[in-house]
Amino acid sequence: MLEDTTRVLSCLVYGASNFMMVSIPVDKLVYDLKEMVHNKGKNGALRDTDVSDLFVWKLKKQESIAPEESLGDRVSSQGRLSLIAVKLDSLARIGDIFPDQPSKLCLHILVQHVRSPTVSPSTSVTSNMSMSASASSTGETFPAAAHKRTLDDVGSYEEGGKRHKADGPIVNDDPFAQFGFKHLTYDGTPTDSVLHFHKMYWGNPLPPEHLSLQNMVHHPNDIEDDDGDNGDDLLPATPLPIIHTPWTPVFIRAEYLRMYNWTEVMSVEGKVYRPSAVVVTGQPGIGKMFWAYYILRRRLGEKSAIMWYQRSVIYLFCSQGVLLVPPTFTFSKFSPPIWTIIDSVQSPSGIPTDMVPFPPGVFPIYITSPTPERWAGISQSWTCHHLVMNAWTKAEITKASVLYSNQSLDDALEKYDSLGPTARFCFELTPGEIERHVTDRLIAIRNSSPHHLRQLFTASGRLSLDHLSHKICLIRRKRGSTLDGGTASTNFISVNVKQEVVQRLEEFSDDQLLEMWHNFSKFGDARGMTGPIFEVFVHRRFKTRIDLNAEPMVRAKRANSRWYGSFGTQQPQAATLHGLAEQNFHLQFDVGTHIVYDDTLQSVQPDVFYLPRSGQQVALDSFILHGGYLNIFQCTGSQKHDIKTGIYEFFESCTGLPPRQHWRFVFVIPDELDVFSCPGDVQDIGLYTARFSMSRV
């Protein structure tokens, strides 16, 4: 039973010859293991060291501890630590690293001692003044650096007698005490976690795979479908890229790295009289403050000073620990400007006025919900850069689900499809909160008018979401735009929401639908709304008469080349017909009967127009068997669309169908589109496009 709650680990200080055995409970952290190893070795291999100087590594392959006299040499001969072991996060749980008791005959842990560079305290302000006076009395000009030993000279330190520039300001006790700064100390309150976070991570850099976007699984701007999914977008990190904080574990998204790199560039933009500030917004519930934890963790690891604005209290994380910034402090004394995280919940009116520069001393990162009123005044004093954080992908939700053991992955993915691609929806809401959310959403959609729907989507495109619109609309960076593009596109937040809106659209008249179509067509960022309008209008026409000209799609000869509409100008070179598509065909006939089906059909009758009941998640929009051909229709207002999986499974149980070579898949698209394409992995069905005019005639 001991092994269920305790792990007995063999630990070796890297470079030493004798290992030590440590017994540690599974609920303890790696940091606790460091303290235990340090306590055991403080009179030997770890004499005159500090716990903060130790890094813990887990061996990738088992190494026998016998014979012990050669253990140190055998480990050292295998190469660099990063090749033979994995560095462990100080806040990682022992039971997660060792789910079972490892073999007691093998070495498990390597402990690396990295002595921190000494930081020479800067000369005090008083001594600077006396040195300056002495120099003046002899008629000599004292070096400028000696005159400038105040807070704007805290960005350097001395090591080995040489002058170095630090990544961030190094705090000198004397000047900061003079300005009223106080050290945060342990007092048994929740603020102790702030000190713990600093202690864990100052000078402990993130591993390289948490800093680089190279070799990631998928870049989100490559391909996006109509539902807004943007591929996997995962970091190729093993184990799972997680930051263990005292508050909550944080899954590191590739989006966080992308945004951090962009923010670094923006930090040096702007002018002296209007320096840079960054406003970060995005869909409510996607975890914008999780990114703030990533910033804090990364800056601490790089020994870069950073400030956090919290409930009118400003914490300064620096080499001296965590300091409380006095309310009367003049921030312009900082040089270079210090990154400062500001949550709009704590400062709803924007960047605090006492941080207004002249000259700059802070680089504000203002994180807010899509509420333009909160950042409206920032551009008066700052060069304001806007950044929209994208929502989560299904692959990210799948990976992050291991952090939420209270629910299954299937439940999380079902919430992703029904509620939306946010961490809050997938992991945090209680069943009661979900029920109220869905009820409020459905009531709002059922009571919406064409004018109201237009307001929802156009306001969302301007990065403005209220308590209702964020339940219906999803904002994200406009497809293909750069991070600093400042524009957002709007779509439905989930498949379920889209289906609920389609049901509401079916109750509008033709004139109302056409008016909505023309209004939304003017807003390219809101094309997510034009698709359902187009779908409802086309199906309404097809219920009585089908009149269309279909053209076969073309593609290049290389494997998996995308299919393109033959009318478009953006076709690949040497694009030709492939597969089962034949020449153009024309359908023109009155429809006598239409059937609205549910999940399945037993048989298919000729010249009957079939379309799914609204709210059913099926693989196709509609179809009709006419003239010996099965014509399958997919209506879309987008320039790209995929072919949903499940078409063949749907028709498998139906009788009355022609052979597969007489099936035709027709993308019905607006005639105003100048290009259309779909993925190239469809080979055994004829693909066509048919352009449809949105008009009253």
XYZ file of C-alpha atoms in Angstrom:
697
model
C 0.000 0.000 0.000
C 2.974 2.335 0.552
C 3.653 2.488 -3.196
C 0.119 3.782 -3.806
C 0.886 6.993 -1.920
C 4.691 7.244 -1.944
C 7.494 6.982 -4.497
C 10.993 5.841 -3.578
C 13.350 7.536 -6.042
C 17.063 7.124 -6.673
C 18.600 10.573 -7.185
C 22.080 11.518 -8.360
C 23.634 14.960 -8.304
C 24.988 15.385 -11.817
C 28.779 15.066 -11.667
C 28.787 13.216 -8.331
C 29.415 9.495 -7.862
C 27.064 8.476 -5.047
C 23.290 8.452 -5.364
C 20.754 9.064 -2.615
C 17.364 7.471 -1.975
C 14.422 9.784 -1.386
C 10.949 8.707 -0.270
C 8.341 11.300 -1.262
C 4.487 11.291 -1.246
C 2.845 11.289 -4.681
C 0.969 14.525 -3.898
C 4.185 16.454 -3.339
C 5.732 18.641 -6.051
C 9.085 18.536 -7.790
C 10.017 21.565 -5.728
C 9.526 19.488 -2.569
C 11.792 16.841 -4.073
C 14.447 19.512 -4.655
C 14.254 20.546 -1.015
C 14.589 16.942 0.163
C 17.579 16.300 -2.107
C 19.170 19.574 -1.033
C 18.713 18.675 2.625
C 20.341 15.272 2.091
C 23.251 16.670 0.085
C 23.921 19.979 1.839
C 26.902 18.492 3.688
C 28.278 16.807 0.586
C 27.780 17.335 -3.140
C 25.397 20.259 -2.561
C 27.419 22.102 0.051
C 27.100 25.912 -0.168
C 24.193 25.730 -2.610
C 20.645 27.019 -2.572
C 17.474 25.158 -3.525
C 16.765 27.764 -6.207
C 20.046 26.762 -7.905
C 18.865 23.178 -8.485
C 17.152 21.735 -11.563
C 15.564 18.289 -11.540
C 15.696 15.965 -14.550
C 14.023 12.612 -15.169
C 16.099 10.061 -17.087
C 14.631 9.035 -20.435
C 16.081 5.516 -20.205
C 16.663 3.331 -17.186
C 20.207 3.189 -15.840
C 21.187 0.515 -13.335
C 22.546 1.898 -10.061
C 24.942 -1.034 -9.768
C 27.877 -0.914 -9.687
C 27.564 2.359 -7.779
C 31.223 3.331 -8.111
C 30.825 3.766 -11.877
C 27.322 5.280 -11.852
C 28.441 8.902 -12.134
C 30.856 8.169 -14.973
C 28.280 6.095 -16.846
C 25.729 8.906 -16.706
C 28.207 11.644 -17.642
C 29.503 9.671 -20.622
C 26.053 9.593 -22.262
C 26.195 13.246 -23.295
C 24.368 16.433 -22.447
C 21.566 16.380 -19.913
C 19.018 17.503 -22.488
C 19.784 14.389 -24.551
C 19.441 11.824 -21.785
C 16.799 13.383 -19.524
C 13.727 15.625 -19.414
C 13.742 18.722 -17.205
C 10.858 18.693 -14.717
C 8.692 21.657 -13.844
C 9.047 22.639 -10.184
C 5.264 22.660 -9.733
C 4.703 19.278 -11.375
C 3.140 16.624 -9.151
C 5.276 13.586 -8.318
C 2.363 11.193 -8.882
C 1.869 12.547 -12.398
C 5.548 12.039 -13.260
C 5.688 8.565 -11.715
C 2.167 7.060 -11.877
C 3.667 3.781 -10.635
C 6.664 2.977 -8.486
C 9.665 2.664 -10.842
C 12.237 -0.078 -10.439
C 14.275 0.430 -7.295
C 17.296 -1.069 -9.046
C 17.555 1.874 -11.451
C 18.441 5.545 -11.295
C 15.428 7.824 -11.723
C 16.410 11.441 -11.084
C 19.367 13.660 -11.954
C 19.842 16.883 -10.001
C 21.710 19.667 -11.749
C 23.368 22.476 -9.829
C 23.529 25.763 -11.740
C 24.970 28.544 -9.634
C 23.154 31.833 -10.205
C 25.323 34.730 -11.382
C 26.074 37.220 -8.637
C 24.420 40.588 -8.973
C 26.498 43.471 -7.695
C 24.329 45.961 -5.841
C 24.359 49.318 -7.525
C 25.962 52.155 -5.657
C 23.474 53.966 -3.472
C 22.055 57.314 -4.367
C 23.944 58.937 -1.486
C 27.297 57.583 -2.615
C 26.541 58.701 -6.162
C 26.001 62.204 -4.938
C 29.251 62.232 -2.938
C 31.227 60.780 -5.848
C 29.779 63.396 -8.143
C 30.659 66.176 -5.745
C 34.212 64.878 -5.382
C 34.655 64.748 -9.123
C 33.351 68.263 -9.500
C 35.705 69.635 -6.857
C 38.737 68.373 -8.750
C 37.467 69.784 -12.001
C 37.038 66.335 -13.530
C 33.898 65.263 -15.345
C 32.489 62.144 -13.682
C 31.222 59.420 -16.051
C 27.535 59.849 -16.879
C 26.719 56.402 -15.513
C 27.848 57.475 -12.070
C 25.388 60.361 -12.085
C 22.526 58.073 -13.098
C 22.330 55.445 -10.354
C 18.603 55.701 -9.892
C 15.696 53.624 -11.142
C 16.476 54.356 -14.777
C 19.802 52.530 -14.410
C 18.508 49.232 -13.042
C 18.906 47.316 -16.275
C 22.489 46.224 -15.836
C 24.540 44.066 -13.515
C 28.151 43.121 -13.060
C 29.494 39.619 -13.429
C 33.192 38.711 -13.354
C 34.201 42.363 -13.454
C 32.456 42.989 -16.806
C 29.441 45.113 -17.577
C 26.373 43.304 -18.924
C 22.913 44.370 -19.983
C 20.169 42.355 -18.321
C 16.979 41.218 -20.043
C 15.042 43.400 -17.646
C 15.640 45.875 -14.846
C 17.512 44.639 -11.773
C 16.091 46.262 -8.664
C 18.412 47.987 -6.226
C 17.112 47.975 -2.659
C 18.310 51.479 -1.735
C 16.651 53.490 -4.512
C 13.442 51.459 -4.329
C 13.215 51.840 -0.587
C 13.658 55.568 -1.091
C 10.590 55.642 -3.353
C 8.466 53.635 -0.923
C 8.656 50.152 -2.483
C 8.040 47.335 -0.001
C 8.851 43.639 -0.237
C 5.886 41.284 -0.340
C 6.338 38.748 2.473
C 4.691 35.486 3.432
C 1.749 36.135 5.740
C -0.524 33.113 5.338
C -2.878 34.889 2.916
C -3.586 34.091 -0.769
C -0.821 36.515 -1.778
C 1.658 33.871 -0.610
C 0.971 32.134 -3.935
C 2.403 35.169 -5.742
C 5.678 34.786 -3.859
C 5.649 31.047 -4.474
C 5.229 31.585 -8.209
C 8.199 33.977 -8.271
C 10.339 31.594 -6.236
C 9.565 28.688 -8.549
C 10.214 30.408 -11.842
C 12.616 33.334 -11.517
C 15.654 32.282 -13.539
C 14.027 28.948 -14.464
C 13.440 29.326 -18.228
C 10.735 27.541 -20.152
C 11.944 24.587 -22.237
C 12.705 25.414 -25.897
C 9.585 23.638 -27.175
C 7.459 26.111 -25.163
C 9.166 29.066 -26.826
C 9.214 28.201 -30.528
C 6.535 27.606 -33.152
C 8.864 25.521 -35.298
C 7.664 22.006 -36.156
C 4.181 22.651 -34.777
C 1.462 20.270 -35.939
C -0.542 22.798 -37.940
C -0.597 26.540 -38.499
C -4.096 27.977 -38.057
C -3.944 30.320 -41.048
C -3.357 27.499 -43.544
C -6.925 26.288 -44.040
C -10.158 27.102 -42.262
C -13.568 25.688 -42.970
C -16.953 27.354 -42.731
C -17.375 26.377 -39.106
C -14.240 28.265 -38.116
C -12.172 25.218 -37.219
C -8.527 25.932 -37.849
C -6.739 22.619 -37.736
C -4.862 21.235 -34.767
C -2.542 24.175 -33.982
C -0.566 22.184 -31.414
C 2.944 22.575 -30.075
C 5.077 19.451 -30.657
C 5.883 19.305 -26.940
C 6.216 16.138 -24.874
C 5.116 15.929 -22.126
C 2.019 18.097 -22.418
C 2.925 21.821 -22.409
C 1.536 22.926 -19.052
C 2.357 25.727 -16.634
C 1.649 24.680 -13.055
C 0.471 27.735 -11.157
C -0.784 27.937 -7.553
C -4.151 29.006 -8.972
C -4.825 26.712 -11.913
C -2.868 24.609 -14.410
C -2.433 26.418 -17.719
C -2.269 24.550 -21.030
C 0.175 26.366 -23.313
C -1.501 27.010 -26.651
C 0.490 27.729 -29.789
C -1.612 30.889 -29.953
C 0.112 32.118 -26.776
C 3.561 31.895 -28.388
C 2.310 33.590 -31.540
C 0.875 36.463 -29.517
C 3.931 36.769 -27.271
C 6.291 37.022 -30.237
C 4.094 39.701 -31.800
C 3.912 41.595 -28.495
C 7.704 41.621 -28.225
C 7.879 43.384 -31.585
C 5.178 45.873 -30.601
C 6.956 46.732 -27.341
C 9.568 48.757 -29.224
C 7.132 50.440 -31.615
C 5.698 53.899 -31.087
C 7.254 57.262 -30.318
C 8.595 58.842 -27.162
C 5.530 61.027 -26.755
C 3.125 58.196 -27.678
C 4.791 54.885 -26.727
C 3.353 51.459 -27.399
C 0.495 49.780 -25.590
C -1.214 46.529 -26.561
C -4.942 45.827 -26.239
C -5.704 42.102 -26.274
C -9.278 40.996 -26.805
C -11.191 38.038 -28.160
C -14.162 35.786 -27.558
C -15.285 35.760 -23.905
C -14.276 32.527 -22.193
C -11.296 31.559 -24.375
C -8.794 32.204 -21.587
C -7.183 35.524 -22.377
C -5.888 35.681 -18.800
C -4.308 32.233 -19.262
C -2.065 33.970 -21.770
C -1.183 36.480 -19.038
C 0.101 33.591 -16.912
C 2.213 32.460 -19.858
C 3.687 35.963 -20.149
C 4.468 36.049 -16.425
C 6.005 32.570 -16.449
C 8.141 33.315 -19.501
C 9.367 36.711 -18.289
C 10.322 35.308 -14.879
C 12.232 32.464 -16.503
C 14.166 34.996 -18.575
C 14.873 37.141 -15.467
C 12.949 40.018 -17.016
C 11.143 42.343 -14.638
C 7.381 42.520 -15.085
C 4.476 44.186 -13.283
C 0.929 42.952 -12.673
C -1.940 45.343 -11.882
C -4.366 43.666 -9.467
C -7.157 45.398 -7.528
C -5.353 48.751 -7.579
C -2.219 47.023 -6.255
C 0.772 46.724 -8.566
C 3.179 43.833 -8.041
C 6.702 44.197 -9.410
C 8.389 40.840 -10.092
C 12.155 41.323 -10.230
C 15.470 39.861 -9.099
C 14.866 41.065 -5.533
C 11.558 39.209 -5.219
C 8.058 40.651 -5.424
C 7.745 44.329 -4.530
C 4.643 46.432 -3.937
C 4.682 49.584 -6.060
C 3.674 52.623 -3.974
C 0.602 54.561 -5.195
C 2.612 57.773 -5.498
C 5.385 56.304 -7.637
C 6.222 58.045 -10.921
C 6.513 55.285 -13.520
C 8.637 57.366 -15.867
C 11.567 56.570 -13.586
C 11.659 53.053 -15.077
C 14.003 52.487 -18.005
C 13.633 50.522 -20.174
C 9.823 50.353 -19.893
C 8.584 47.372 -17.899
C 5.934 45.031 -19.299
C 2.772 45.565 -17.254
C -0.237 43.223 -17.330
C -3.584 44.933 -16.723
C -6.873 43.018 -16.513
C -9.809 45.156 -17.625
C -11.892 43.680 -14.808
C -9.513 45.431 -12.410
C -9.315 48.607 -14.531
C -12.504 48.853 -16.649
C -11.826 52.400 -17.835
C -8.551 51.514 -19.547
C -4.901 51.899 -18.609
C -4.644 53.620 -15.194
C -4.081 57.332 -15.669
C -1.035 57.418 -13.395
C 0.753 55.211 -15.935
C 0.359 57.775 -18.699
C 3.873 58.312 -20.030
C 6.205 61.313 -20.470
C 8.646 59.693 -20.845
C 7.477 56.051 -20.950
C 8.215 53.784 -18.012
C 5.785 50.945 -18.636
C 4.695 48.843 -21.599
C 0.991 48.160 -20.849
C -0.701 44.943 -21.970
C -4.412 45.602 -21.478
C -6.465 42.389 -21.581
C -10.188 42.892 -22.066
C -13.458 41.420 -23.277
C -14.765 42.766 -26.620
C -15.960 46.063 -25.154
C -14.617 49.014 -27.190
C -15.626 51.503 -24.494
C -12.878 50.092 -22.291
C -10.048 50.892 -24.694
C -11.566 53.894 -26.472
C -9.392 56.439 -24.672
C -6.088 54.557 -24.775
C -5.068 55.893 -28.188
C -5.103 59.455 -26.839
C -1.875 58.829 -24.934
C -0.477 55.635 -26.429
C 0.314 54.076 -29.790
C -2.374 51.430 -29.400
C -1.928 48.013 -31.057
C -4.912 45.646 -31.143
C -4.588 41.883 -30.986
C -7.468 39.401 -31.333
C -6.926 36.019 -29.705
C -8.407 33.125 -31.666
C -10.667 30.502 -30.108
C -9.627 26.939 -29.279
C -9.372 24.073 -31.743
C -10.825 20.652 -31.011
C -7.321 19.232 -30.834
C -6.432 21.745 -28.117
C -9.551 20.901 -26.106
C -8.694 17.214 -26.463
C -5.163 17.739 -25.162
C -6.168 20.079 -22.331
C -8.945 17.770 -21.109
C -6.419 15.800 -19.034
C -6.304 18.803 -16.685
C -10.012 18.427 -15.929
C -10.536 14.971 -14.479
C -14.075 15.810 -13.346
C -15.492 15.279 -16.838
C -14.967 13.016 -19.808
C -13.449 13.993 -23.132
C -16.706 13.108 -24.900
C -18.580 15.595 -22.706
C -16.021 18.328 -23.416
C -16.209 17.795 -27.181
C -20.012 17.711 -27.096
C -19.949 21.110 -25.372
C -17.467 22.321 -27.992
C -19.976 21.516 -30.762
C -23.110 22.669 -28.970
C -21.893 25.701 -26.983
C -18.709 26.904 -28.654
C -14.900 26.604 -28.857
C -13.972 28.127 -25.506
C -12.308 26.629 -22.446
C -15.033 28.085 -20.232
C -17.800 26.282 -22.096
C -15.912 22.995 -22.365
C -14.527 22.739 -18.838
C -15.863 25.274 -16.347
C -19.650 25.684 -16.543
C -21.861 23.636 -14.232
C -24.889 21.746 -15.634
C -27.168 24.434 -14.210
C -25.171 27.215 -15.837
C -25.237 25.384 -19.166
C -29.012 24.933 -18.981
C -29.552 28.646 -18.294
C -27.114 29.578 -21.063
C -28.873 27.420 -23.669
C -32.318 28.636 -22.594
C -31.323 32.308 -22.776
C -29.717 31.742 -26.156
C -32.718 29.968 -27.644
C -35.158 32.617 -26.389
C -32.991 35.369 -27.836
C -32.776 33.685 -31.248
C -36.507 32.962 -31.402
C -37.294 36.601 -30.613
C -34.743 38.048 -33.014
C -35.690 40.162 -36.010
C -33.698 40.680 -39.231
C -32.549 44.033 -37.872
C -31.460 42.480 -34.577
C -29.447 39.742 -36.294
C -27.753 42.340 -38.441
C -26.836 44.333 -35.349
C -25.395 41.259 -33.649
C -23.043 40.410 -36.481
C -21.969 43.876 -37.540
C -21.252 44.918 -33.942
C -19.273 41.714 -33.420
C -17.179 42.536 -36.458
C -16.285 45.791 -34.696
C -15.083 43.735 -31.706
C -18.150 44.540 -29.632
C -19.966 41.668 -27.915
C -22.644 42.128 -25.276
C -24.064 39.560 -22.836
C -26.278 38.114 -25.592
C -24.213 38.301 -28.763
C -21.307 36.336 -27.291
C -23.692 33.378 -26.935
C -24.408 33.465 -30.679
C -21.392 35.009 -32.421
C -17.756 33.951 -32.540
C -15.103 36.525 -33.361
C -11.643 35.608 -34.602
C -8.895 37.129 -36.676
C -9.922 37.583 -40.263
C -8.761 34.664 -42.380
C -5.291 35.269 -43.777
C -4.765 38.489 -41.813
C -1.649 39.199 -39.793
C -1.734 39.454 -36.013
C -1.632 43.235 -36.180
C -4.303 43.454 -38.866
C -6.776 44.725 -36.296
C -9.774 43.193 -38.105
C -11.989 40.334 -37.037
C -14.441 38.052 -38.788
C -17.723 36.905 -37.308
C -19.326 33.497 -37.500
C -21.721 31.367 -35.509
C -20.162 30.164 -32.305
C -21.303 26.560 -32.787
C -23.090 24.194 -35.136
C -26.096 24.115 -32.813
C -26.396 27.897 -32.825
C -26.230 27.967 -36.614
C -29.055 25.427 -36.817
C -31.180 27.409 -34.356
C -30.679 30.568 -36.420
C -31.579 28.673 -39.619
C -34.863 27.648 -38.011
C -35.563 31.292 -37.216
C -34.624 32.402 -40.748
C -37.136 29.945 -42.202
C -39.862 32.051 -40.593
C -38.817 35.216 -42.470
C -40.273 36.214 -45.847
C -38.369 36.165 -49.145
C -38.105 39.939 -49.077
C -36.695 39.891 -45.551
C -34.132 37.241 -46.502
C -33.041 39.143 -49.600
C -32.712 42.375 -47.653
C -30.610 40.606 -45.039
C -28.496 39.027 -47.776
C -27.706 42.331 -49.430
C -26.976 43.968 -46.079
C -24.624 41.235 -44.908
C -22.925 40.981 -48.290
C -21.571 44.476 -47.692
C -19.716 43.229 -44.628
C -17.107 40.727 -45.748
C -16.176 40.031 -42.124
C -19.701 38.774 -41.388
C -20.066 36.250 -44.194
C -20.809 33.620 -41.562
C -24.348 34.964 -41.550
C -24.759 34.995 -45.333
C -24.369 31.210 -45.550
C -27.516 30.327 -43.582
C -29.510 33.059 -45.368
C -28.390 31.644 -48.701
C -29.169 28.072 -47.634
C -32.701 28.908 -46.476
C -33.450 30.936 -49.618
C -32.175 28.236 -52.024
C -34.076 25.459 -50.284
C -37.240 27.512 -50.344
C -36.895 27.852 -54.148
C -35.937 24.197 -54.664
C -39.082 23.030 -52.867
C -41.108 24.213 -55.861
C -38.673 24.433 -58.792
C -35.052 23.521 -59.467
C -33.314 25.536 -62.169
C -29.517 25.426 -62.255
C -26.508 24.980 -64.531
C -23.797 22.783 -63.024
C -20.146 22.824 -64.109
C -17.604 20.133 -63.211
C -14.844 21.134 -60.793
C -11.191 20.896 -61.832
C -7.906 20.117 -60.096
C -4.207 19.664 -60.780
C -2.780 16.205 -61.394
C -0.747 16.005 -58.198
C -2.149 13.926 -55.365
C -4.624 15.651 -53.028
C -4.682 18.868 -55.042
C -7.738 20.922 -54.096
C -10.797 20.976 -56.346
C -11.693 24.370 -57.851
C -14.772 25.780 -59.508
C -14.041 25.999 -63.236
C -15.414 29.571 -63.344
C -12.756 30.912 -60.966
C -9.542 32.731 -61.808
C -7.495 31.190 -58.974
C -7.090 27.749 -60.458
C -3.790 25.859 -60.355
C -1.798 25.660 -63.565
C -2.741 22.775 -65.846
C -6.028 22.255 -63.975
C -8.137 19.636 -65.723
C -11.131 17.411 -65.130
C -10.487 14.372 -62.979
C -12.559 11.716 -61.329
C -16.175 11.010 -62.246
C -17.389 14.486 -63.177
C -18.660 14.793 -66.749
C -19.537 17.872 -68.791
C -21.922 20.628 -67.753
C -25.479 19.600 -67.037
C -28.688 21.578 -66.648
C -31.529 20.823 -64.244
C -34.827 22.590 -64.894
C -38.082 21.139 -63.634
C -40.925 21.749 -61.209
C -40.834 19.858 -57.918
C -44.136 18.314 -57.008
C -43.252 16.925 -53.597
C -40.712 17.645 -50.921
C -40.010 15.581 -47.815
C -38.369 16.807 -44.636
C -36.582 13.809 -43.137
C -35.009 13.172 -39.750
C -31.909 11.043 -39.192
C -32.452 8.223 -41.677
C -34.409 7.237 -44.791
C -35.574 3.804 -45.870
C -36.059 4.536 -49.571
C -35.584 7.351 -52.088
C -38.322 8.184 -54.582
C -37.673 9.862 -57.977
C -38.427 13.582 -58.377
C -38.970 14.129 -54.648
C -36.893 16.886 -53.059
C -35.452 15.702 -49.729
C -34.060 18.063 -47.139
C -33.158 17.478 -43.480
C -35.208 18.792 -40.626
C -33.645 21.930 -39.165
C -31.412 21.086 -36.245
C -30.302 17.731 -37.634
C -26.531 17.358 -38.011
C -26.320 15.482 -41.274
C -23.676 15.132 -43.944
C -25.544 16.961 -46.722
C -28.039 19.779 -47.194
C -30.541 18.250 -49.615
C -30.864 15.910 -52.606
C -33.162 14.740 -55.388
C -33.207 11.674 -57.653
C -33.982 12.870 -61.195
C -33.377 11.369 -64.630
C -31.485 8.393 -63.218
C -28.981 10.598 -61.322
C -28.757 11.259 -57.608
C -28.101 15.003 -57.261
C -26.708 15.920 -53.829
C -26.749 19.636 -52.986
C -24.518 21.545 -50.578
C -25.387 25.228 -50.214
C -22.648 27.567 -49.047
C -21.874 31.266 -49.223
C -18.176 30.724 -48.559
C -15.220 30.509 -50.923
C -14.182 27.220 -49.315
C -16.137 24.249 -48.073
C -15.448 20.635 -47.306
C -17.545 17.544 -47.955
C -18.843 16.287 -44.663
C -18.060 12.740 -43.685
C -20.970 10.344 -43.525
C -22.534 10.772 -46.984
C -22.001 7.170 -47.997
C -23.087 5.891 -44.585
C -26.295 7.920 -44.845
C -27.277 6.438 -48.222
C -26.089 2.925 -47.354
C -29.449 1.848 -45.941
C -31.549 3.533 -48.663
C -33.172 1.630 -51.510
C -33.970 3.003 -54.973
C -30.556 4.625 -55.601
C -28.586 4.469 -58.877
C -24.998 3.118 -58.973
C -22.258 5.329 -57.492
C -21.065 6.543 -60.914
C -24.457 8.240 -61.329
C -24.089 10.333 -58.171
C -23.371 14.068 -58.548
C -22.315 16.331 -55.687
C -23.231 19.944 -56.463
C -21.985 22.921 -54.467
C -24.678 25.588 -54.868
C -22.939 28.940 -54.405
C -23.836 32.640 -54.857
C -23.119 33.935 -58.341
C -21.073 36.805 -56.879
C -18.263 34.493 -55.721
C -15.190 34.707 -57.931
C -13.514 31.558 -56.595
C -14.527 28.349 -54.853
C -12.624 25.251 -53.759
C -12.932 22.131 -51.638
C -10.418 19.562 -50.309
C -8.855 17.142 -52.760
C -9.358 13.915 -50.826
C -12.691 13.154 -52.550
C -12.118 10.843 -55.509
C -15.128 8.607 -56.121
C -17.941 11.077 -56.754
C -18.474 13.726 -59.424
C -18.002 17.264 -58.059
C -19.776 20.286 -59.564
C -20.548 23.919 -58.827
C -23.805 25.696 -59.656
C -24.018 29.477 -59.294
C -27.280 30.819 -57.938
C -28.610 34.378 -58.159
C -30.066 35.916 -55.013
C -32.961 37.807 -56.582
C -36.732 37.992 -56.403
C -37.191 36.533 -59.883
